[in-house]
Amino acid sequence: DTTEVMLVRVDAEEYREKSSLYEVKGYPTILLETNEGIHEFNKAVTFENLIAFLRKTLGEESLDAAKPTAKQGVFVDVSQFL
């Protein structure tokens, strides 16, 4: 199995109901919703910190695509959000 991560940018001013549902209290707020629950990213927003957060929450990337395991395959281009 592989894990796919979809990044969604939400304007909390425009979508107040959604921001209230996720209890957004400040900007930026970065949340990762998984089957286990919602995980809040609470470090400085850098590429390195975001990748470390994904790895800690979801697991390491698989370097051998022929032998994927659960929670592997996290490859994310987060540059558009920095």
Backbone as numpy.savetxt, mean C-alpha at the origin, in Angstrom:
# Nx Ny Nz CAx CAy CAz Cx Cy Cz
0.85 -18.25 -5.57 0.02 -17.06 -5.57 0.89 -15.82 -5.57
0.40 -14.78 -6.18 1.08 -13.50 -6.12 0.13 -12.48 -5.51
0.70 -11.43 -5.03 -0.08 -10.35 -4.45 0.00 -9.16 -5.38
-1.13 -8.63 -5.76 -1.17 -7.43 -6.58 -1.55 -6.27 -5.69
-0.88 -5.16 -5.90 -1.17 -3.95 -5.14 -1.68 -2.90 -6.10
-2.86 -2.36 -5.80 -3.42 -1.30 -6.62 -3.37 -0.02 -5.81
-2.73 0.99 -6.36 -2.66 2.29 -5.70 -3.82 3.14 -6.18
-4.51 3.74 -5.24 -5.64 4.60 -5.57 -5.46 5.92 -4.84
-5.49 6.98 -5.59 -5.39 8.31 -4.99 -6.81 8.86 -4.85
-7.18 9.24 -3.63 -8.52 9.74 -3.35 -8.40 11.16 -2.81
-9.13 12.07 -3.41 -9.19 13.44 -2.91 -10.21 13.46 -1.77
-9.71 13.52 -0.54 -10.58 13.44 0.63 -11.49 14.66 0.76
-11.11 15.76 0.16 -11.98 16.94 0.18 -13.20 16.71 -0.71
-12.98 16.05 -1.83 -14.07 15.77 -2.77 -14.91 14.58 -2.33
-14.26 13.56 -1.78 -14.94 12.33 -1.38 -14.97 12.22 0.15
-15.68 13.13 0.76 -15.71 13.22 2.22 -16.27 11.96 2.88
-17.25 11.32 2.26 -17.83 10.12 2.85 -16.79 9.00 2.94
-16.03 8.82 1.87 -14.99 7.79 1.87 -13.89 8.13 2.86
-13.49 9.39 2.93 -12.44 9.77 3.88 -12.93 9.59 5.32
-14.19 9.82 5.56 -14.75 9.59 6.88 -14.80 8.10 7.20
-15.16 7.28 6.23 -15.21 5.83 6.41 -13.85 5.28 6.83
-12.77 5.81 6.22 -11.42 5.36 6.53 -10.75 6.20 7.61
-11.51 7.10 8.22 -11.04 7.94 9.32 -9.79 8.75 8.97
-9.80 9.35 7.79 -8.70 10.20 7.35 -8.76 11.50 8.15
-7.67 11.79 8.85 -7.64 12.99 9.69 -6.57 13.98 9.25
-5.68 13.58 8.36 -4.62 14.45 7.90 -4.11 14.00 6.55
-3.26 14.82 5.98 -2.76 14.53 4.63 -1.24 14.54 4.63
-0.55 13.66 3.95 -1.15 12.52 3.26 -1.49 11.41 4.25
-2.51 10.63 3.94 -2.84 9.42 4.68 -2.70 8.26 3.71
-1.86 7.31 4.06 -1.64 6.15 3.20 -2.08 4.91 3.96
-3.07 4.22 3.38 -3.63 3.02 3.99 -3.49 1.86 3.03
-3.26 0.68 3.57 -3.20 -0.54 2.78 -4.29 -1.46 3.31
-5.26 -1.77 2.46 -6.35 -2.65 2.86 -6.06 -4.06 2.36
-6.03 -5.02 3.28 -5.78 -6.42 2.94 -6.91 -7.26 3.53
-6.85 -8.55 3.29 -7.83 -9.46 3.89 -7.75 -9.45 5.40
-6.57 -9.11 5.94 -6.37 -9.09 7.39 -6.83 -7.79 8.03
-7.09 -6.76 7.25 -7.53 -5.48 7.80 -6.87 -4.31 7.10
-6.94 -3.17 7.74 -6.37 -1.93 7.19 -5.09 -1.62 7.95
-4.03 -1.37 7.19 -2.71 -1.08 7.75 -2.37 0.36 7.39
-2.00 1.14 8.40 -1.68 2.55 8.16 -0.18 2.74 8.03
0.22 3.42 6.98 1.62 3.80 6.76 1.86 5.08 7.54
2.83 5.07 8.46 3.01 6.25 9.31 4.46 6.72 9.38
5.15 6.65 8.26 6.53 7.16 8.19 6.60 8.26 7.14
7.77 8.85 7.02 7.97 9.84 5.96 7.73 9.17 4.60
7.07 9.89 3.71 6.72 9.32 2.42 7.94 9.37 1.49
8.65 8.25 1.46 9.77 8.09 0.54 9.59 6.75 -0.15
10.24 6.58 -1.28 10.18 5.31 -2.00 10.63 4.17 -1.10
11.75 4.36 -0.42 12.31 3.31 0.43 11.35 2.93 1.56
10.75 3.93 2.20 9.82 3.65 3.29 8.56 2.95 2.81
8.04 3.36 1.64 6.85 2.70 1.10 7.12 1.25 0.74
8.26 0.99 0.12 8.60 -0.39 -0.24 8.81 -1.23 1.02
9.47 -0.67 2.04 9.66 -1.39 3.30 8.31 -1.71 3.95
7.38 -0.78 3.90 6.04 -0.99 4.44 5.33 -2.12 3.71
5.39 -2.11 2.38 4.76 -3.18 1.60 5.40 -4.52 1.89
6.71 -4.55 1.98 7.41 -5.81 2.26 7.05 -6.33 3.65
6.98 -5.44 4.63 6.66 -5.87 5.99 5.22 -6.39 6.05
4.32 -5.73 5.36 2.91 -6.08 5.43 2.57 -7.28 4.54
3.15 -7.33 3.35 2.76 -8.34 2.37 3.80 -9.43 2.15
5.06 -9.16 2.46 6.12 -10.12 2.24 7.07 -9.65 1.15
8.17 -10.36 1.01 9.21 -10.01 0.04 8.78 -10.34 -1.39
9.38 -9.65 -2.34 9.17 -9.97 -3.74 9.81 -11.31 -4.07
9.23 -11.98 -5.03 9.82 -13.22 -5.52 10.81 -12.89 -6.62
12.05 -13.32 -6.45 13.04 -13.10 -7.50 13.01 -14.22 -8.52
12.37 -15.32 -8.19 12.25 -16.46 -9.08 10.78 -16.63 -9.43
10.37 -16.08 -10.56 8.97 -16.10 -10.95 8.45 -17.52 -11.14
9.34 -18.48 -11.35 8.91 -19.86 -11.53 8.52 -20.50 -10.21
8.90 -19.91 -9.10 8.61 -20.49 -7.78 7.95 -19.46 -6.86
6.81 -18.91 -7.28 6.16 -17.94 -6.41 5.56 -18.60 -5.18
5.52 -17.85 -4.09 4.86 -18.32 -2.88 3.87 -17.26 -2.44
3.05 -17.58 -1.48 2.04 -16.63 -1.01 2.69 -15.33 -0.58
2.01 -14.26 -0.85 2.44 -12.92 -0.49 3.74 -12.50 -1.16
4.02 -13.03 -2.31 5.17 -12.59 -3.09 4.68 -11.92 -4.36
5.59 -11.29 -5.03 5.25 -10.64 -6.28 4.78 -9.21 -6.10
5.24 -8.55 -5.08 4.85 -7.17 -4.84 5.82 -6.27 -5.59
5.41 -5.83 -6.75 6.22 -4.92 -7.55 5.36 -3.70 -7.83
5.75 -2.59 -7.29 4.89 -1.41 -7.33 5.69 -0.20 -7.79
5.13 0.54 -8.73 5.72 1.82 -9.12 5.02 2.90 -8.31
5.66 3.34 -7.24 5.05 4.35 -6.38 5.56 5.75 -6.70
6.39 5.88 -7.71 7.01 7.17 -8.01 5.98 8.25 -8.30
4.84 7.87 -8.87 3.82 8.88 -9.19 3.17 9.47 -7.94
3.36 8.82 -6.79 2.75 9.30 -5.56 3.72 10.07 -4.68
4.98 10.21 -5.11 5.98 10.90 -4.28 6.09 12.34 -4.69
